[in-house]
């Protein structure tokens, strides 16, 4: 829809809306795909078969040969893949330039030649950022090789680099399609599985419709032990439920202009514990503190708090870390307010699961008390 109207002083005001479409799919056996079985894996090949490919170093070391064979089966014309180191230190302008240089050298067109990314959340964020900038925006397709990427980053709109502060410079530019294959998670270490689990629990606690939390309570700890990679129908259902719920939230508020978001749970204080604690685990510690505060405020009944604590414990996630400290948390909350229109807007279940309220004006005394409560909970026999 576009519209041009007159301003009060006789100027012109233009209004245009843009439709954004993106998909996310779990597909078992991606590296064995054939054009007959999954014709759209790399986009519309009748428009062009030319693609630039960027691959995470570790994924490339493990699956590089099969990936080349897959590209050959689809008769993709491509230069040597750009190999990108995983990890936070790669979220730099230099990595963006490495990918942009490959796009430029191959003279990628503005339409019909999506960049193909095989990697985790870091490659998503940095490669998606390169795609957002190149020719002012080309499409890209994300092949999520980590659990964090599969259930969160891979179908997010946000892409970013951390030059100089984490995720401070970025764009809203989702992959037109995300695919993931749980078999790829077999080579992740257990800490990475716990990281992804933190983001799954985050969504299960605030999810508005389907019974994701109850399913997670029943099957989550087993899925975590199996690394979400065992083709276990319950693990797949948990991942699909998380993706579906989060896609709804993103579609309703794609540019985060509404700063009250369910998925902000676990993200108002967590930066106070990073990098000493990895992101997903920091999210869990944040959720635990949020529950302690909300229980003291009479928002969350102790029984619900204890249910959530029990499942977190059963997954083997930390309930405590010595980095937890009042001053750090208070300063993280101040930074959160700068991001959310001057309010803390900390989501938490309102009495029961599925309904949400937003807490504000959390004081240093409440933080101190929450730390005491959490310490006692974590160290209870
Ligand atoms: N855009 C968003 O909304 C969003 C959401 C969540 C997280 N993120 C970002 O995602 C990043 C974290 O994601 P991540 O944990 O996937 O990080 P990552 O991409 O750095 O991957 C973690 C490690 O796993 C390795 N790896 C990748 N695939 C592998 C495989 N199949 N087997 C073995 N090793 C493999 C990588 O080389 C790296 O060492 C953070 O930078 C975070 O900010 C973004």
Short mmCIF file of C-alpha atoms and ligand atoms in Angstrom, two decimals:
data_model
loop_
_atom_site.label_atom_id
_atom_site.label_comp_id
_atom_site.label_asym_id
_atom_site.label_seq_id
_atom_site.Cartn_x
_atom_site.Cartn_y
_atom_site.Cartn_z
CA UNK A 1 0.00 0.00 0.00
CA UNK A 2 1.32 3.46 -0.80
CA UNK A 3 -0.20 6.87 -0.33
CA UNK A 4 0.90 10.46 -0.89
CA UNK A 5 -0.96 13.10 1.10
CA UNK A 6 -0.49 16.80 1.77
CA UNK A 7 1.28 18.12 4.88
CA UNK A 8 -0.16 21.16 6.75
CA UNK A 9 2.26 23.51 4.91
CA UNK A 10 1.47 22.14 1.47
CA UNK A 11 4.34 19.67 1.30
CA UNK A 12 3.92 15.98 0.53
CA UNK A 13 3.91 13.04 2.89
CA UNK A 14 4.50 9.59 1.43
CA UNK A 15 3.41 6.40 3.18
CA UNK A 16 4.44 2.99 1.90
CA UNK A 17 4.17 -0.45 3.44
CA UNK A 18 6.40 -3.39 2.72
CA UNK A 19 5.46 -7.03 3.14
CA UNK A 20 8.14 -9.17 4.73
CA UNK A 21 7.86 -12.94 4.29
CA UNK A 22 10.15 -15.56 5.73
CA UNK A 23 9.95 -19.25 6.54
CA UNK A 24 11.52 -21.63 9.06
CA UNK A 25 11.56 -25.38 8.66
CA UNK A 26 13.08 -28.45 10.31
CA UNK A 27 14.11 -30.90 7.58
CA UNK A 28 15.75 -34.19 8.36
CA UNK A 29 18.52 -35.21 5.97
CA UNK A 30 19.27 -31.83 4.36
CA UNK A 31 22.73 -32.84 3.17
CA UNK A 32 21.20 -35.79 1.30
CA UNK A 33 18.51 -33.65 -0.37
CA UNK A 34 17.90 -33.84 -4.07
CA UNK A 35 16.26 -31.33 -6.41
CA UNK A 36 13.48 -33.89 -6.88
CA UNK A 37 12.71 -34.08 -3.16
CA UNK A 38 13.35 -30.48 -2.02
CA UNK A 39 13.38 -28.34 -5.17
CA UNK A 40 13.31 -24.98 -3.35
CA UNK A 41 16.21 -25.65 -0.96
CA UNK A 42 18.39 -22.96 -2.54
CA UNK A 43 15.63 -20.74 -3.87
CA UNK A 44 14.23 -20.56 -7.38
CA UNK A 45 16.86 -22.13 -9.64
CA UNK A 46 14.91 -21.23 -12.77
CA UNK A 47 15.82 -17.57 -12.12
CA UNK A 48 19.53 -18.24 -11.49
CA UNK A 49 21.78 -21.04 -10.29
CA UNK A 50 24.49 -18.65 -9.12
CA UNK A 51 25.04 -18.47 -5.35
CA UNK A 52 27.71 -17.28 -2.95
CA UNK A 53 28.06 -19.66 -0.02
CA UNK A 54 29.46 -18.86 3.45
CA UNK A 55 30.13 -21.69 5.90
CA UNK A 56 31.06 -21.85 9.56
CA UNK A 57 34.60 -23.23 10.02
CA UNK A 58 33.63 -26.15 12.25
CA UNK A 59 30.64 -27.12 10.14
CA UNK A 60 32.87 -26.97 7.08
CA UNK A 61 35.47 -29.22 8.73
CA UNK A 62 32.81 -31.80 9.54
CA UNK A 63 30.47 -31.62 6.55
CA UNK A 64 32.41 -29.69 3.87
CA UNK A 65 32.63 -32.61 1.42
CA UNK A 66 28.94 -33.49 1.71
CA UNK A 67 28.03 -29.82 1.33
CA UNK A 68 30.03 -29.56 -1.90
CA UNK A 69 28.33 -32.71 -3.17
CA UNK A 70 24.92 -31.24 -2.28
CA UNK A 71 25.68 -28.03 -4.18
CA UNK A 72 26.85 -30.12 -7.13
CA UNK A 73 23.63 -32.19 -7.10
CA UNK A 74 21.64 -28.96 -7.37
CA UNK A 75 24.04 -27.73 -10.08
CA UNK A 76 24.74 -24.56 -8.11
CA UNK A 77 27.36 -22.32 -9.74
CA UNK A 78 29.45 -20.94 -6.91
CA UNK A 79 32.95 -19.72 -6.09
CA UNK A 80 34.89 -21.34 -3.22
CA UNK A 81 32.80 -20.99 -0.06
CA UNK A 82 33.73 -18.18 2.31
CA UNK A 83 34.81 -19.87 5.53
CA UNK A 84 33.79 -17.89 8.61
CA UNK A 85 35.07 -18.58 12.10
CA UNK A 86 32.23 -19.12 14.62
CA UNK A 87 32.22 -17.36 17.98
CA UNK A 88 31.51 -13.85 19.15
CA UNK A 89 34.85 -12.48 17.95
CA UNK A 90 33.72 -12.87 14.34
CA UNK A 91 30.85 -10.43 14.67
CA UNK A 92 32.92 -7.63 13.20
CA UNK A 93 32.95 -5.30 10.25
CA UNK A 94 35.97 -7.25 8.94
CA UNK A 95 33.86 -10.43 8.62
CA UNK A 96 31.09 -8.49 6.87
CA UNK A 97 33.71 -7.20 4.43
CA UNK A 98 35.01 -10.72 3.83
CA UNK A 99 31.51 -11.81 2.74
CA UNK A 100 30.81 -8.62 0.81
CA UNK A 101 34.06 -9.05 -1.11
CA UNK A 102 32.89 -12.52 -2.21
CA UNK A 103 29.49 -11.14 -3.29
CA UNK A 104 31.22 -8.40 -5.27
CA UNK A 105 33.81 -10.71 -6.85
CA UNK A 106 31.02 -13.03 -8.04
CA UNK A 107 28.94 -10.01 -9.12
CA UNK A 108 25.82 -11.19 -7.32
CA UNK A 109 22.63 -9.72 -8.70
CA UNK A 110 20.14 -7.75 -6.59
CA UNK A 111 17.43 -10.34 -7.28
CA UNK A 112 17.27 -14.13 -7.41
CA UNK A 113 20.76 -15.01 -6.18
CA UNK A 114 20.37 -15.43 -2.42
CA UNK A 115 23.46 -15.72 -0.27
CA UNK A 116 23.60 -19.18 1.34
CA UNK A 117 24.75 -19.32 4.97
CA UNK A 118 25.62 -22.59 6.74
CA UNK A 119 26.40 -21.94 10.38
CA UNK A 120 25.24 -20.81 13.79
CA UNK A 121 23.87 -17.60 15.23
CA UNK A 122 27.11 -15.73 14.57
CA UNK A 123 27.11 -16.48 10.84
CA UNK A 124 23.41 -15.62 10.76
CA UNK A 125 23.99 -12.24 12.35
CA UNK A 126 27.10 -11.27 10.41
CA UNK A 127 26.11 -12.83 7.06
CA UNK A 128 22.59 -11.45 7.34
CA UNK A 129 24.10 -8.04 8.00
CA UNK A 130 26.26 -8.33 4.88
CA UNK A 131 23.15 -9.31 2.89
CA UNK A 132 21.23 -6.34 4.31
CA UNK A 133 23.92 -3.93 3.16
CA UNK A 134 24.96 -5.40 -0.18
CA UNK A 135 23.14 -3.59 -3.01
CA UNK A 136 21.02 -2.17 -0.15
CA UNK A 137 19.57 -5.58 0.51
CA UNK A 138 19.78 -8.97 -1.15
CA UNK A 139 18.04 -12.10 0.10
CA UNK A 140 19.79 -14.86 2.01
CA UNK A 141 18.95 -18.38 3.11
CA UNK A 142 20.03 -19.67 6.50
CA UNK A 143 21.02 -23.26 7.18
CA UNK A 144 21.10 -23.30 10.98
CA UNK A 145 23.76 -25.68 12.26
CA UNK A 146 23.44 -24.97 16.00
CA UNK A 147 20.46 -25.34 18.32
CA UNK A 148 20.57 -21.63 19.24
CA UNK A 149 20.39 -20.69 15.59
CA UNK A 150 17.66 -23.24 14.83
CA UNK A 151 15.25 -22.15 17.53
CA UNK A 152 16.04 -18.44 17.71
CA UNK A 153 18.59 -16.55 15.62
CA UNK A 154 17.98 -18.30 12.30
CA UNK A 155 14.48 -16.95 11.76
CA UNK A 156 14.92 -13.66 13.63
CA UNK A 157 14.71 -10.40 11.75
CA UNK A 158 17.63 -8.94 13.63
CA UNK A 159 21.13 -9.15 12.22
CA UNK A 160 24.08 -7.40 13.81
CA UNK A 161 27.76 -7.03 14.40
CA UNK A 162 29.35 -6.26 17.74
CA UNK A 163 31.77 -3.56 16.60
CA UNK A 164 32.41 -2.23 19.26
CA UNK A 165 29.52 -3.22 21.59
CA UNK A 166 27.54 -6.45 21.40
CA UNK A 167 24.88 -6.31 18.66
CA UNK A 168 24.88 -2.48 18.72
CA UNK A 169 25.09 -2.04 14.95
CA UNK A 170 22.54 -3.92 12.94
CA UNK A 171 19.49 -4.14 10.73
CA UNK A 172 16.14 -5.89 10.51
CA UNK A 173 16.63 -8.28 7.62
CA UNK A 174 15.40 -11.88 8.04
CA UNK A 175 16.57 -14.82 5.98
CA UNK A 176 13.93 -15.54 3.34
CA UNK A 177 14.11 -19.18 4.46
CA UNK A 178 15.70 -20.97 7.37
CA UNK A 179 16.29 -24.70 7.32
CA UNK A 180 17.76 -26.83 10.06
CA UNK A 181 18.57 -30.50 10.52
CA UNK A 182 18.78 -31.82 14.10
CA UNK A 183 21.42 -34.34 12.98
CA UNK A 184 23.82 -31.39 12.77
CA UNK A 185 23.53 -30.87 16.56
CA UNK A 186 25.33 -34.18 17.21
CA UNK A 187 28.69 -32.47 17.00
CA UNK A 188 27.79 -29.58 19.32
CA UNK A 189 29.14 -29.76 22.85
CA UNK A 190 26.74 -30.08 25.77
CA UNK A 191 27.21 -26.43 26.83
CA UNK A 192 25.89 -25.38 23.42
CA UNK A 193 22.85 -27.62 23.85
CA UNK A 194 22.24 -26.00 27.24
CA UNK A 195 22.52 -22.60 25.60
CA UNK A 196 19.79 -23.44 23.11
CA UNK A 197 17.74 -24.99 25.90
CA UNK A 198 17.84 -21.67 27.76
CA UNK A 199 16.14 -19.98 24.80
CA UNK A 200 13.58 -22.80 24.48
CA UNK A 201 12.65 -22.56 28.17
CA UNK A 202 12.42 -18.78 27.79
CA UNK A 203 9.70 -19.22 25.20
CA UNK A 204 7.97 -22.14 26.98
CA UNK A 205 7.50 -19.95 30.07
CA UNK A 206 5.77 -17.10 28.23
CA UNK A 207 4.14 -18.93 25.32
CA UNK A 208 0.54 -17.78 24.90
CA UNK A 209 -1.34 -20.66 23.29
CA UNK A 210 -0.04 -24.21 22.88
CA UNK A 211 0.94 -26.34 25.90
CA UNK A 212 4.65 -26.02 25.25
CA UNK A 213 5.68 -25.73 28.88
CA UNK A 214 3.84 -28.91 29.89
CA UNK A 215 5.43 -30.75 26.95
CA UNK A 216 8.83 -29.43 27.92
CA UNK A 217 8.32 -30.53 31.52
CA UNK A 218 7.61 -34.06 30.34
CA UNK A 219 10.18 -34.45 27.58
CA UNK A 220 12.61 -31.51 27.79
CA UNK A 221 15.21 -33.04 30.13
CA UNK A 222 15.39 -36.15 27.91
CA UNK A 223 15.65 -34.04 24.77
CA UNK A 224 18.49 -32.07 26.37
CA UNK A 225 20.29 -35.29 27.32
CA UNK A 226 19.93 -36.43 23.68
CA UNK A 227 21.18 -33.06 22.44
CA UNK A 228 17.91 -32.54 20.48
CA UNK A 229 19.52 -34.64 17.79
CA UNK A 230 17.98 -38.09 18.22
CA UNK A 231 15.02 -37.71 15.85
CA UNK A 232 12.90 -37.96 18.97
CA UNK A 233 9.33 -36.89 18.08
CA UNK A 234 8.92 -35.05 21.40
CA UNK A 235 12.16 -33.13 20.90
CA UNK A 236 11.05 -32.22 17.38
CA UNK A 237 7.67 -31.11 18.73
CA UNK A 238 9.38 -28.89 21.31
CA UNK A 239 11.55 -27.29 18.63
CA UNK A 240 8.61 -26.84 16.24
CA UNK A 241 6.46 -25.38 19.04
CA UNK A 242 9.19 -22.90 19.91
CA UNK A 243 9.72 -21.85 16.29
CA UNK A 244 5.98 -21.49 15.66
CA UNK A 245 5.35 -19.43 18.78
CA UNK A 246 8.29 -17.13 18.22
CA UNK A 247 7.41 -16.64 14.55
CA UNK A 248 3.98 -15.42 15.68
CA UNK A 249 5.53 -12.97 18.05
CA UNK A 250 7.95 -11.69 15.42
CA UNK A 251 5.25 -11.35 12.78
CA UNK A 252 3.10 -9.30 15.18
CA UNK A 253 5.91 -6.94 16.11
CA UNK A 254 8.68 -7.36 13.53
CA UNK A 255 10.60 -4.18 14.27
CA UNK A 256 10.11 -4.33 18.04
CA UNK A 257 8.37 -0.97 18.04
CA UNK A 258 6.16 -2.33 20.80
CA UNK A 259 8.64 -2.72 23.64
CA UNK A 260 6.47 -5.02 25.70
CA UNK A 261 7.46 -8.38 24.20
CA UNK A 262 6.96 -11.79 25.76
CA UNK A 263 10.30 -12.97 24.44
CA UNK A 264 12.09 -10.25 26.41
CA UNK A 265 11.86 -12.54 29.44
CA UNK A 266 15.40 -13.44 30.44
CA UNK A 267 16.86 -10.53 28.47
CA UNK A 268 16.48 -7.56 30.85
CA UNK A 269 19.33 -8.46 33.22
CA UNK A 270 21.18 -11.30 31.50
CA UNK A 271 23.83 -9.05 29.95
CA UNK A 272 25.11 -8.48 33.51
CA UNK A 273 26.36 -12.08 33.58
CA UNK A 274 27.91 -12.30 30.10
CA UNK A 275 30.49 -13.22 28.93
CA UNK A 276 31.35 -15.04 32.19
CA UNK A 277 28.19 -17.09 31.58
CA UNK A 278 27.14 -18.09 28.06
CA UNK A 279 24.04 -16.39 26.67
CA UNK A 280 21.41 -19.13 27.07
CA UNK A 281 22.53 -19.85 30.61
CA UNK A 282 22.52 -16.13 31.39
CA UNK A 283 18.93 -16.00 30.12
CA UNK A 284 18.00 -18.77 32.58
CA UNK A 285 19.64 -16.96 35.53
CA UNK A 286 17.72 -13.82 34.53
CA UNK A 287 14.43 -15.79 34.38
CA UNK A 288 15.13 -17.24 37.82
CA UNK A 289 15.75 -13.80 39.33
CA UNK A 290 12.65 -12.47 37.58
CA UNK A 291 10.60 -15.28 39.14
CA UNK A 292 12.02 -14.55 42.60
CA UNK A 293 11.06 -10.87 42.29
CA UNK A 294 7.64 -11.68 40.86
CA UNK A 295 6.92 -14.17 43.65
CA UNK A 296 7.80 -11.54 46.28
CA UNK A 297 5.48 -9.12 44.48
CA UNK A 298 2.68 -11.69 44.62
CA UNK A 299 2.53 -12.04 40.80
CA UNK A 300 3.88 -15.57 40.47
CA UNK A 301 2.58 -18.16 42.96
CA UNK A 302 5.38 -20.12 44.70
CA UNK A 303 4.00 -23.32 43.15
CA UNK A 304 4.47 -22.06 39.59
CA UNK A 305 7.93 -20.67 40.42
CA UNK A 306 8.91 -24.06 41.82
CA UNK A 307 7.62 -25.89 38.72
CA UNK A 308 9.84 -23.75 36.52
CA UNK A 309 12.84 -24.11 38.85
CA UNK A 310 12.37 -27.88 38.88
CA UNK A 311 12.48 -28.24 35.10
CA UNK A 312 15.47 -25.91 34.83
CA UNK A 313 17.30 -28.03 37.39
CA UNK A 314 16.28 -31.27 35.63
CA UNK A 315 17.89 -30.03 32.40
CA UNK A 316 21.20 -29.52 34.19
CA UNK A 317 21.16 -25.74 33.79
CA UNK A 318 22.85 -23.61 36.42
CA UNK A 319 20.72 -22.07 39.14
CA UNK A 320 23.53 -19.92 40.45
CA UNK A 321 26.82 -18.35 39.36
CA UNK A 322 29.21 -16.23 41.41
CA UNK A 323 29.05 -13.46 38.79
CA UNK A 324 25.54 -12.59 40.07
CA UNK A 325 25.82 -9.20 41.75
CA UNK A 326 23.36 -6.43 42.64
CA UNK A 327 25.29 -3.51 41.12
CA UNK A 328 25.82 -5.27 37.80
CA UNK A 329 22.15 -6.20 37.59
CA UNK A 330 20.98 -2.69 38.47
CA UNK A 331 23.19 -1.23 35.76
CA UNK A 332 21.92 -3.83 33.24
CA UNK A 333 18.35 -2.83 34.09
CA UNK A 334 19.26 0.81 33.42
CA UNK A 335 20.56 -0.16 29.98
CA UNK A 336 17.38 -2.17 29.34
CA UNK A 337 15.33 0.97 30.03
CA UNK A 338 17.27 2.88 27.37
CA UNK A 339 16.18 0.21 24.92
CA UNK A 340 12.53 0.05 25.99
CA UNK A 341 11.23 3.62 26.02
CA UNK A 342 12.42 4.32 29.57
CA UNK A 343 10.68 1.31 31.12
CA UNK A 344 12.06 -1.98 32.37
CA UNK A 345 9.10 -3.93 30.91
CA UNK A 346 10.18 -7.28 32.36
CA UNK A 347 7.66 -9.95 31.25
CA UNK A 348 6.58 -12.62 33.69
CA UNK A 349 3.63 -15.06 33.92
CA UNK A 350 0.73 -13.28 35.57
CA UNK A 351 -0.42 -15.77 38.17
CA UNK A 352 -0.43 -18.68 35.72
CA UNK A 353 1.28 -19.70 32.52
CA UNK A 354 0.21 -18.14 29.19
CA UNK A 355 -0.92 -14.78 30.60
CA UNK A 356 1.79 -12.18 30.97
CA UNK A 357 2.30 -8.99 32.91
CA UNK A 358 5.25 -6.61 32.71
CA UNK A 359 7.16 -5.60 35.82
CA UNK A 360 8.63 -2.12 36.18
CA UNK A 361 10.52 -0.11 38.78
CA UNK A 362 12.42 -3.07 40.14
CA UNK A 363 14.55 -1.56 42.91
CA UNK A 364 18.10 -2.44 44.03
CA UNK A 365 16.58 -3.81 47.27
CA UNK A 366 14.35 -6.17 45.29
CA UNK A 367 17.38 -7.34 43.29
CA UNK A 368 19.32 -7.95 46.52
CA UNK A 369 16.40 -9.93 47.98
CA UNK A 370 15.99 -11.92 44.74
CA UNK A 371 19.68 -12.85 44.86
CA UNK A 372 19.27 -14.10 48.45
CA UNK A 373 16.17 -16.10 47.45
CA UNK A 374 17.88 -17.59 44.42
CA UNK A 375 21.01 -18.48 46.38
CA UNK A 376 18.87 -20.31 48.94
CA UNK A 377 16.92 -22.12 46.19
CA UNK A 378 20.05 -23.13 44.31
CA UNK A 379 21.78 -24.43 47.40
CA UNK A 380 18.78 -26.21 48.93
CA UNK A 381 19.43 -29.92 49.30
N1 LIG B 1 19.54 -12.40 15.61
C1 LIG B 1 18.97 -12.81 16.71
O1 LIG B 1 17.85 -12.46 17.04
C2 LIG B 1 19.72 -13.74 17.59
C3 LIG B 1 19.02 -14.58 18.49
C4 LIG B 1 19.77 -15.45 19.30
C5 LIG B 1 21.16 -15.46 19.22
N2 LIG B 1 21.77 -14.61 18.33
C6 LIG B 1 23.24 -14.60 18.23
O2 LIG B 1 23.69 -15.92 18.00
C7 LIG B 1 25.03 -16.05 18.47
C8 LIG B 1 25.15 -17.35 19.22
O3 LIG B 1 24.79 -18.40 18.33
P1 LIG B 1 25.59 -19.76 18.31
O4 LIG B 1 25.66 -20.30 19.69
O5 LIG B 1 25.03 -20.57 17.24
O6 LIG B 1 27.07 -19.24 17.98
P2 LIG B 1 28.12 -19.63 16.81
O7 LIG B 1 27.55 -19.39 15.49
O8 LIG B 1 29.38 -18.92 17.16
O9 LIG B 1 28.31 -21.20 17.01
C9 LIG B 1 28.90 -21.65 18.21
C10 LIG B 1 30.07 -22.59 17.92
O10 LIG B 1 29.59 -23.76 17.28
C11 LIG B 1 30.36 -24.05 16.12
N3 LIG B 1 29.49 -24.83 15.25
C12 LIG B 1 28.52 -24.40 14.40
N4 LIG B 1 27.84 -25.44 13.89
C13 LIG B 1 28.38 -26.56 14.42
C14 LIG B 1 28.10 -27.93 14.31
N5 LIG B 1 27.07 -28.39 13.59
N6 LIG B 1 28.88 -28.81 15.01
C15 LIG B 1 29.89 -28.37 15.80
N7 LIG B 1 30.19 -27.07 15.96
C16 LIG B 1 29.43 -26.17 15.29
C17 LIG B 1 30.83 -22.71 15.64
O11 LIG B 1 32.01 -22.80 14.88
C18 LIG B 1 31.11 -22.00 16.98
O12 LIG B 1 32.38 -22.36 17.45
C19 LIG B 1 25.28 -14.82 19.34
O13 LIG B 1 26.14 -13.95 18.68
C20 LIG B 1 23.91 -14.18 19.51
O14 LIG B 1 23.99 -12.79 19.65
C21 LIG B 1 21.09 -13.79 17.52
#
